[in-house]
PDB file of C-alpha atoms and ligand atoms in Angstrom:
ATOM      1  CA  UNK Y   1     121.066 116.073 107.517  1.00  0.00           C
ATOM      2  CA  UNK Y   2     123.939 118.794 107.532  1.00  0.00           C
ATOM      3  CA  UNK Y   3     121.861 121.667 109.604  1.00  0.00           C
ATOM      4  CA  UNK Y   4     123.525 125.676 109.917  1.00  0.00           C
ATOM      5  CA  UNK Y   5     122.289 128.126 112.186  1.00  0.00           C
ATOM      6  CA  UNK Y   6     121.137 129.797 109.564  1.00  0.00           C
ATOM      7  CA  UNK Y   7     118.772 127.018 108.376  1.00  0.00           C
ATOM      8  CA  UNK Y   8     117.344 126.619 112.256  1.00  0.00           C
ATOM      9  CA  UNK Y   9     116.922 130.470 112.372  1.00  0.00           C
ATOM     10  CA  UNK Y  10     114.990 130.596 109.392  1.00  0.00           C
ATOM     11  CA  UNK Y  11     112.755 127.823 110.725  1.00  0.00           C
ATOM     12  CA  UNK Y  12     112.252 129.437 113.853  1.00  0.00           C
ATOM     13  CA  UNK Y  13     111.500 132.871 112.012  1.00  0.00           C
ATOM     14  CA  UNK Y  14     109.094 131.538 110.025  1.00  0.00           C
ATOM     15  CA  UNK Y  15     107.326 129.093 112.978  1.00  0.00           C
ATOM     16  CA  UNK Y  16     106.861 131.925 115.076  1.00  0.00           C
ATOM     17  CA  UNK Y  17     105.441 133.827 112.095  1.00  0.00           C
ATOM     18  CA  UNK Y  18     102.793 131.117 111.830  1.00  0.00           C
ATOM     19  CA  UNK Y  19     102.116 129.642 115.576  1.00  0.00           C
ATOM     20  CA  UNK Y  20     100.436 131.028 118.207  1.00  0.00           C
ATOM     21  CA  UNK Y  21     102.957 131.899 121.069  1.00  0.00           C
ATOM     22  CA  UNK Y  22     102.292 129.464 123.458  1.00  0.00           C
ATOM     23  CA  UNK Y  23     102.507 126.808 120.396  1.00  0.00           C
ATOM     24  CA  UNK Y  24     105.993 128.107 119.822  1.00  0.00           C
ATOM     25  CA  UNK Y  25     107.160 128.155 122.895  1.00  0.00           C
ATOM     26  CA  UNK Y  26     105.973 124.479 123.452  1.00  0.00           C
ATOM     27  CA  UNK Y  27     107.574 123.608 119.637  1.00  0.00           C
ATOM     28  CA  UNK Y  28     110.866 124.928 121.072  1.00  0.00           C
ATOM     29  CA  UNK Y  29     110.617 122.416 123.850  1.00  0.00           C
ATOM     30  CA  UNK Y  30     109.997 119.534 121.898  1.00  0.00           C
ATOM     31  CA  UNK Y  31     112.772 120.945 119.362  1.00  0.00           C
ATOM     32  CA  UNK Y  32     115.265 120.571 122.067  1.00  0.00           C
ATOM     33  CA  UNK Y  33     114.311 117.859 124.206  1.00  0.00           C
ATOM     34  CA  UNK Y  34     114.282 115.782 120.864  1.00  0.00           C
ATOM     35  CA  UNK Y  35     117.685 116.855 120.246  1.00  0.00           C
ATOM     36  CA  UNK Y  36     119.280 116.269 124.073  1.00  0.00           C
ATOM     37  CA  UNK Y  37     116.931 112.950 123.829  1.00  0.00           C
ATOM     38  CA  UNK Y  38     118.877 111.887 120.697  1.00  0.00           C
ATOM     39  CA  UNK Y  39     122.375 112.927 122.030  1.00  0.00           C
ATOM     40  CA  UNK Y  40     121.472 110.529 124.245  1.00  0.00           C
ATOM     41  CA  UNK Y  41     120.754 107.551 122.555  1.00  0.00           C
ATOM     42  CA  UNK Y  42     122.746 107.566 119.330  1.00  0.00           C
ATOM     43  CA  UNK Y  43     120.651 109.402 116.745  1.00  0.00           C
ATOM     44  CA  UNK Y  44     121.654 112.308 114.667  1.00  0.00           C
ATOM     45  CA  UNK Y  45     120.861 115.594 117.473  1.00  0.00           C
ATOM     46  CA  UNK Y  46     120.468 117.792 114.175  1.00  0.00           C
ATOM     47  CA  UNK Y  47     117.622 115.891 112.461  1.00  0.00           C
ATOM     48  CA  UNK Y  48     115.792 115.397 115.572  1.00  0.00           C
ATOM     49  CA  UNK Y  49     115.940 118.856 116.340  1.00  0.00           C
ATOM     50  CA  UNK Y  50     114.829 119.960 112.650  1.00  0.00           C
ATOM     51  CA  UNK Y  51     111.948 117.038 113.486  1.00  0.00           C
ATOM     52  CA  UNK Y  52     111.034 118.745 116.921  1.00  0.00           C
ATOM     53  CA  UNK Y  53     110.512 122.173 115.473  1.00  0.00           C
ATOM     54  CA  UNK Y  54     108.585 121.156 112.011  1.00  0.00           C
ATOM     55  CA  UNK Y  55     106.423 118.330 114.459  1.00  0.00           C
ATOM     56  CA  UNK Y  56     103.618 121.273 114.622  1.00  0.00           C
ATOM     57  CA  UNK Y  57     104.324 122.828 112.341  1.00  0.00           C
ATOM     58  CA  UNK Y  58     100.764 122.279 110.218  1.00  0.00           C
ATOM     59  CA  UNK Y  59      99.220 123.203 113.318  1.00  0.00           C
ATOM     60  CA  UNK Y  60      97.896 126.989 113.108  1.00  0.00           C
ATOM     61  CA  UNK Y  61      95.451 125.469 109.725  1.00  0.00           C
ATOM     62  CA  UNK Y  62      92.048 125.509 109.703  1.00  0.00           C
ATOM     63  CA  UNK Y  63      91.036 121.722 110.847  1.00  0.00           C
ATOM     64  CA  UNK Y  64      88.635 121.127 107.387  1.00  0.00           C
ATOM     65  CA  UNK Y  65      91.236 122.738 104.780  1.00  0.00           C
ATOM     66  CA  UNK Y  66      93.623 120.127 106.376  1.00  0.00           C
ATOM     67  CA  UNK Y  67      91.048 117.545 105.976  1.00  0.00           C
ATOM     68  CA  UNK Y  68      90.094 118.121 102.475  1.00  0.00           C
ATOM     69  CA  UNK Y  69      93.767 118.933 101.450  1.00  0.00           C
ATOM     70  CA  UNK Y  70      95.025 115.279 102.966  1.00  0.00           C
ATOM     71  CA  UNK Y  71      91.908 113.747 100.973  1.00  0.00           C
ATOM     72  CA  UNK Y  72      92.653 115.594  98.092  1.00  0.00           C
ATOM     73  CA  UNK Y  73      96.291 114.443  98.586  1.00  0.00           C
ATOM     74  CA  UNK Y  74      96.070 110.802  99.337  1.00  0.00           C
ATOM     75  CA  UNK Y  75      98.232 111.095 102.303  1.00  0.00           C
ATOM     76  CA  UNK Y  76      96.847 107.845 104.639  1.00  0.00           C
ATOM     77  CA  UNK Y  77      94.453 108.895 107.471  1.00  0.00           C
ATOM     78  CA  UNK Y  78      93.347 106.373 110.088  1.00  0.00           C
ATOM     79  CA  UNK Y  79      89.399 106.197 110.808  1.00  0.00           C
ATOM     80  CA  UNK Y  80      90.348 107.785 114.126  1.00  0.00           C
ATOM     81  CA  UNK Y  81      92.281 110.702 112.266  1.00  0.00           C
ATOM     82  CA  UNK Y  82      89.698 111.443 110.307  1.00  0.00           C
ATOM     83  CA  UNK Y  83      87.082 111.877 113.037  1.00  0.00           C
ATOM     84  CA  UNK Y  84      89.358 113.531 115.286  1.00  0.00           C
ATOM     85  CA  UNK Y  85      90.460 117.011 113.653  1.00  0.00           C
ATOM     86  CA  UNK Y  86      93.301 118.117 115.861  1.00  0.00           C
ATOM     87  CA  UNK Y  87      95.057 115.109 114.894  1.00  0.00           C
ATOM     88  CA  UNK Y  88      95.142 115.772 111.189  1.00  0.00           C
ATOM     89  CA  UNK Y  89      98.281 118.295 111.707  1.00  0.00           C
ATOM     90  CA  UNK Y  90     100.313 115.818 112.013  1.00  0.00           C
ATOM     91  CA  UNK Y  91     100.194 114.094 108.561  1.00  0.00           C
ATOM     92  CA  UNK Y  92      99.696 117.625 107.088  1.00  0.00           C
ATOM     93  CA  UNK Y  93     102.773 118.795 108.958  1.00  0.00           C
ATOM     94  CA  UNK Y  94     104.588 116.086 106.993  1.00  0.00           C
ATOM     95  CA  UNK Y  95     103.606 117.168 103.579  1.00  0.00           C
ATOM     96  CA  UNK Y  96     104.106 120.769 105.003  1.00  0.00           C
ATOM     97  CA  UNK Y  97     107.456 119.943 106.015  1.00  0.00           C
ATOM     98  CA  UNK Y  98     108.524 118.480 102.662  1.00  0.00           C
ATOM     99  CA  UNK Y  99     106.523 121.620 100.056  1.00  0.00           C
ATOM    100  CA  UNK Y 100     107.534 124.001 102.975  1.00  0.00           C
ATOM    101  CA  UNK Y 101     110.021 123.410 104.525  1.00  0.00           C
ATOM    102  CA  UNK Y 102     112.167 121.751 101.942  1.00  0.00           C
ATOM    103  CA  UNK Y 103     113.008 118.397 103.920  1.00  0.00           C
ATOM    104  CA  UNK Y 104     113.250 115.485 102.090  1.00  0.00           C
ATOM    105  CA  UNK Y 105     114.532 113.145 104.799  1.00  0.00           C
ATOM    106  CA  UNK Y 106     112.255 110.464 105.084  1.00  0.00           C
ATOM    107  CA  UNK Y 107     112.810 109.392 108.709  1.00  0.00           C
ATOM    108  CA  UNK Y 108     112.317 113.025 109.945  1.00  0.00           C
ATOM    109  CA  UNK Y 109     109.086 113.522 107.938  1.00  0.00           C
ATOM    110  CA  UNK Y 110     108.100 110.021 109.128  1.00  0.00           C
ATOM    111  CA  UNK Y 111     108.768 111.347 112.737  1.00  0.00           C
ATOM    112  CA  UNK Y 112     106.753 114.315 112.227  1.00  0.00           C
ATOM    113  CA  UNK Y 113     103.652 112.018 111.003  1.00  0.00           C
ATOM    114  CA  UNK Y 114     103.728 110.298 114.013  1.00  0.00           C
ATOM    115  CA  UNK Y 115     104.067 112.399 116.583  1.00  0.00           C
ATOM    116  CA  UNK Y 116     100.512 112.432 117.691  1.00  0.00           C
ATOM    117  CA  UNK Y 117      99.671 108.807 118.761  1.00  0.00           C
ATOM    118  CA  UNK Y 118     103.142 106.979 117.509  1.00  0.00           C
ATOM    119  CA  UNK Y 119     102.817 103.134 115.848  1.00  0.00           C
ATOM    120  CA  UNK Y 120     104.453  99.695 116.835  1.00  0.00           C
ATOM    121  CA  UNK Y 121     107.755  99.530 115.399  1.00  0.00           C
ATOM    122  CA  UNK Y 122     109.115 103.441 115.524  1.00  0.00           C
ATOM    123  CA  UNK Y 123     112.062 104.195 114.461  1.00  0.00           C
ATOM    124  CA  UNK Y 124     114.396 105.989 116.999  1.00  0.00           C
ATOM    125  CA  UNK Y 125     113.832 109.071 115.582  1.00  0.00           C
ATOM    126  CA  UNK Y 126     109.957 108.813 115.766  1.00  0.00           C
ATOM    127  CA  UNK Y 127     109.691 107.795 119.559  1.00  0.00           C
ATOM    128  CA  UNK Y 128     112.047 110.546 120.247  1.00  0.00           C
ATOM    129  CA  UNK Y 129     109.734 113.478 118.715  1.00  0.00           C
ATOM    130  CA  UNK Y 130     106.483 111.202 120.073  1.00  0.00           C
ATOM    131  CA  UNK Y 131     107.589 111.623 123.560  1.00  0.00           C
ATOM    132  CA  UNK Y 132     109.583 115.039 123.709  1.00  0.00           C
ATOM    133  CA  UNK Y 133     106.023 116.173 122.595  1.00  0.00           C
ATOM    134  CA  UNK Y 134     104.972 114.407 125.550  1.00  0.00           C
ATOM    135  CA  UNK Y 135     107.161 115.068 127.995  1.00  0.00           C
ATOM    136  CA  UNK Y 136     108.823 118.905 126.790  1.00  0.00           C
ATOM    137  CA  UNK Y 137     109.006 121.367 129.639  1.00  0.00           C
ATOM    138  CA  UNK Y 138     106.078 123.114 129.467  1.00  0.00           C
ATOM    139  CA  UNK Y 139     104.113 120.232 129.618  1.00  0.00           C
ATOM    140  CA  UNK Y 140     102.201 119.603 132.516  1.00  0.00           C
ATOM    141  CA  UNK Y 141      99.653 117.130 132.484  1.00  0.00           C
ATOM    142  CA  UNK Y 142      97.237 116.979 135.213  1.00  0.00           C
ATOM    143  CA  UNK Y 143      95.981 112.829 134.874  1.00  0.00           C
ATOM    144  CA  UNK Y 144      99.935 112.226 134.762  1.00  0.00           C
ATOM    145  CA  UNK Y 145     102.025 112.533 137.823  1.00  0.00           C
ATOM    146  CA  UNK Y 146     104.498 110.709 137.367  1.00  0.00           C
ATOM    147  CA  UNK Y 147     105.606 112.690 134.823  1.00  0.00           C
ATOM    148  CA  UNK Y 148     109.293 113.806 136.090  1.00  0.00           C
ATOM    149  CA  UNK Y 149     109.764 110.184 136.523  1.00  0.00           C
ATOM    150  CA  UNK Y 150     108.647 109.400 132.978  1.00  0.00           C
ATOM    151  CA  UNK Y 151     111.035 112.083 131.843  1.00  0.00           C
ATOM    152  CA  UNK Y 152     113.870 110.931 133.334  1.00  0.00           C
ATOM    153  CA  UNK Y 153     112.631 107.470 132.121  1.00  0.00           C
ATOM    154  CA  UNK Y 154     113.199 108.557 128.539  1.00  0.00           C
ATOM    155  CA  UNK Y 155     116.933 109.225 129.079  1.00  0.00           C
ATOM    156  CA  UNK Y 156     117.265 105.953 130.192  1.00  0.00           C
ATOM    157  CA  UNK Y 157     114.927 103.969 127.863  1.00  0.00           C
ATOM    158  CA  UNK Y 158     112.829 104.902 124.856  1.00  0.00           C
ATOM    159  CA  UNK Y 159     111.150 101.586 124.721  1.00  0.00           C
ATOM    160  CA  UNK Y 160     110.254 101.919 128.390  1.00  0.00           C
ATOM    161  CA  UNK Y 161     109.160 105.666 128.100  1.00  0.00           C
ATOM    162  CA  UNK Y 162     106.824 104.706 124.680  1.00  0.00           C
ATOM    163  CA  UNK Y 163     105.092 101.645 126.670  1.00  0.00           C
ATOM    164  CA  UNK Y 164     104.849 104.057 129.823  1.00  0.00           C
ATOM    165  CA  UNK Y 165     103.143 107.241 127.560  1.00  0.00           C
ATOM    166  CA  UNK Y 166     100.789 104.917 125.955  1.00  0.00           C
ATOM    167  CA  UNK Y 167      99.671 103.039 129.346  1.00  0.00           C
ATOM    168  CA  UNK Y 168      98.833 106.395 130.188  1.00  0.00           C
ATOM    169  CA  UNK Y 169      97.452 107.759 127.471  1.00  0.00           C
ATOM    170  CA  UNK Y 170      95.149 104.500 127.978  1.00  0.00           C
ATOM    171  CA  UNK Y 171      94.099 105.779 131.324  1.00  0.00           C
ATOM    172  CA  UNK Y 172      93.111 108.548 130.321  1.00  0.00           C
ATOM    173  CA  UNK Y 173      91.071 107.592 127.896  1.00  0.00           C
ATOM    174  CA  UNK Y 174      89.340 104.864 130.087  1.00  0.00           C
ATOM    175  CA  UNK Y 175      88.863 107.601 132.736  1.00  0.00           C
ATOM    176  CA  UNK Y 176      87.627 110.227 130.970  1.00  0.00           C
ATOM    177  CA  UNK Y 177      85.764 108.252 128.566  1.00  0.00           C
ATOM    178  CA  UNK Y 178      87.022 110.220 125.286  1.00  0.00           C
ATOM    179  CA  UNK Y 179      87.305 107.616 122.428  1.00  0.00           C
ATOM    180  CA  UNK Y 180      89.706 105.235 122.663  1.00  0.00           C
ATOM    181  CA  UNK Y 181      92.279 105.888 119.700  1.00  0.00           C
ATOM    182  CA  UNK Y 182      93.447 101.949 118.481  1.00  0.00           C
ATOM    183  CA  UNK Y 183      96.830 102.825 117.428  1.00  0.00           C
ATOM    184  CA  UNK Y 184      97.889 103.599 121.033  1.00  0.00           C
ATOM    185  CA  UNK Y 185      96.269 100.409 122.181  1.00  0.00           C
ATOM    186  CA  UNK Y 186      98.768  98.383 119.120  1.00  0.00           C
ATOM    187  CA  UNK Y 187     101.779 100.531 120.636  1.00  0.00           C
ATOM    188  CA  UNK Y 188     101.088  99.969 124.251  1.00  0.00           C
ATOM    189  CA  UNK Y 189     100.578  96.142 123.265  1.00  0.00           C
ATOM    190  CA  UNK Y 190     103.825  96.395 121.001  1.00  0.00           C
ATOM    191  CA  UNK Y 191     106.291  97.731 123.596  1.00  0.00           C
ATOM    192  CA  UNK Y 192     104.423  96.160 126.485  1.00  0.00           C
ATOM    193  CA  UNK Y 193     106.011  92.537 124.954  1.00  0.00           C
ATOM    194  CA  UNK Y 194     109.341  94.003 123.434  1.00  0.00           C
ATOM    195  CA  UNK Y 195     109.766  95.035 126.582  1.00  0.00           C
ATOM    196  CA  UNK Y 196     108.990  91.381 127.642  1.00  0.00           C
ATOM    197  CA  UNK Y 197     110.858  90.110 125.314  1.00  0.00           C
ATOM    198  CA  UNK Y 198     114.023  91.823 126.859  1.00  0.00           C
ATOM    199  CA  UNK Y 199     114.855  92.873 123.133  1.00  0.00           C
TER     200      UNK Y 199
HETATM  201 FE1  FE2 L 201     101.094 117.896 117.553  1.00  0.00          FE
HETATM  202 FE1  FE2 L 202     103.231 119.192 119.809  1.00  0.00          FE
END
């Protein structure tokens, strides 16, 4: 999409409006790491940023209005979305970003709906936002560190980087014993043998 200044300052002015600092600060990240990950690898820099900044953009909502709003929508919910609340901005931040936000773009919204725990099959745009979420800055994740190295995996290889975040995410969950979400398990499993493959 065509995208001014104007347009990014107006999102900016109104996510800071609504996000807690530290929220902002980390949307800014993912923002621009989206848009230097797409420079990179031959996807539009300007939607990718617009899909960085609008990714949390659901996220300062009370966790049942969201429920009951995506219900009261139809928007699709896995079983695991709807038993784990924080997850719910992210198909909420997709409507949001469309009644909102005005964005009609179908691959950005689609990259803003899965942000949180991705899907086999993601388009370019969608692994970009799923691991500059991942991987922004600010983020510092204590079971991951090989996390510079993942970074500078992501220049190289998105389909590498997506297999890598969900192996990990895997790990966590197995050593932490929070539930296990299945959608990471069908990306890990995905990329694992595209990866395989040599496609
Ligand atoms: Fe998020
Ligand atoms: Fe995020």
């Amino acid at each position: 999409m065509e995208v001014s200044n104007e347009l990014v300052l107006s999102m900016e002015t109104k996510l800071q409006q609504t996000l807690q600092p530290k929220r902002y600060v980390h949307t800014l990240g993912v923002a621009y790491l989206s848009a230097s990950l797409a420079m990179c690898h031959g996807v539009s820099h300007q939607d990718a940023l617009i899909a960085g900044l609008l990714h949390d953009c659901a996220k300062n909502y009370p966790e049942d209005t969201m429920l009951s709003e995506c219900l009261r929508l139809n928007l699709s919910l896995s079983e695991y979305e709807q038993k784990i609340p924080e997850l719910i901005h992210a198909p909420y931040g997709a409507y949001l970003a469309q009644t909102e936000y005005g964005i009609l773009q179908e691959d950005i919204l689609l990259a803003v709906r899965n942000h949180t725990l991705g899907r086999p099959n993601m388009t370019p745009i969608e692994q970009i936002v799923y691991l500059a979420d991942y991987l922004e800055p600010g983020r510092n994740h204590p079971t991951t560190p090989v996390l510079d190295e993942l970074r500078k995996i992501a220049f190289q290889s998105l389909d590498e980087a997506t297999y890598l975040v969900s192996k990990n995410s895997i790990h966590y969950f197995e050593t932490t014993g929070k539930a296990a979400d299945p959608m990471t398990y069908q990306v890990y499993e995905y990329y694992k043998e595209k990866l395989q493959k040599g496609e």
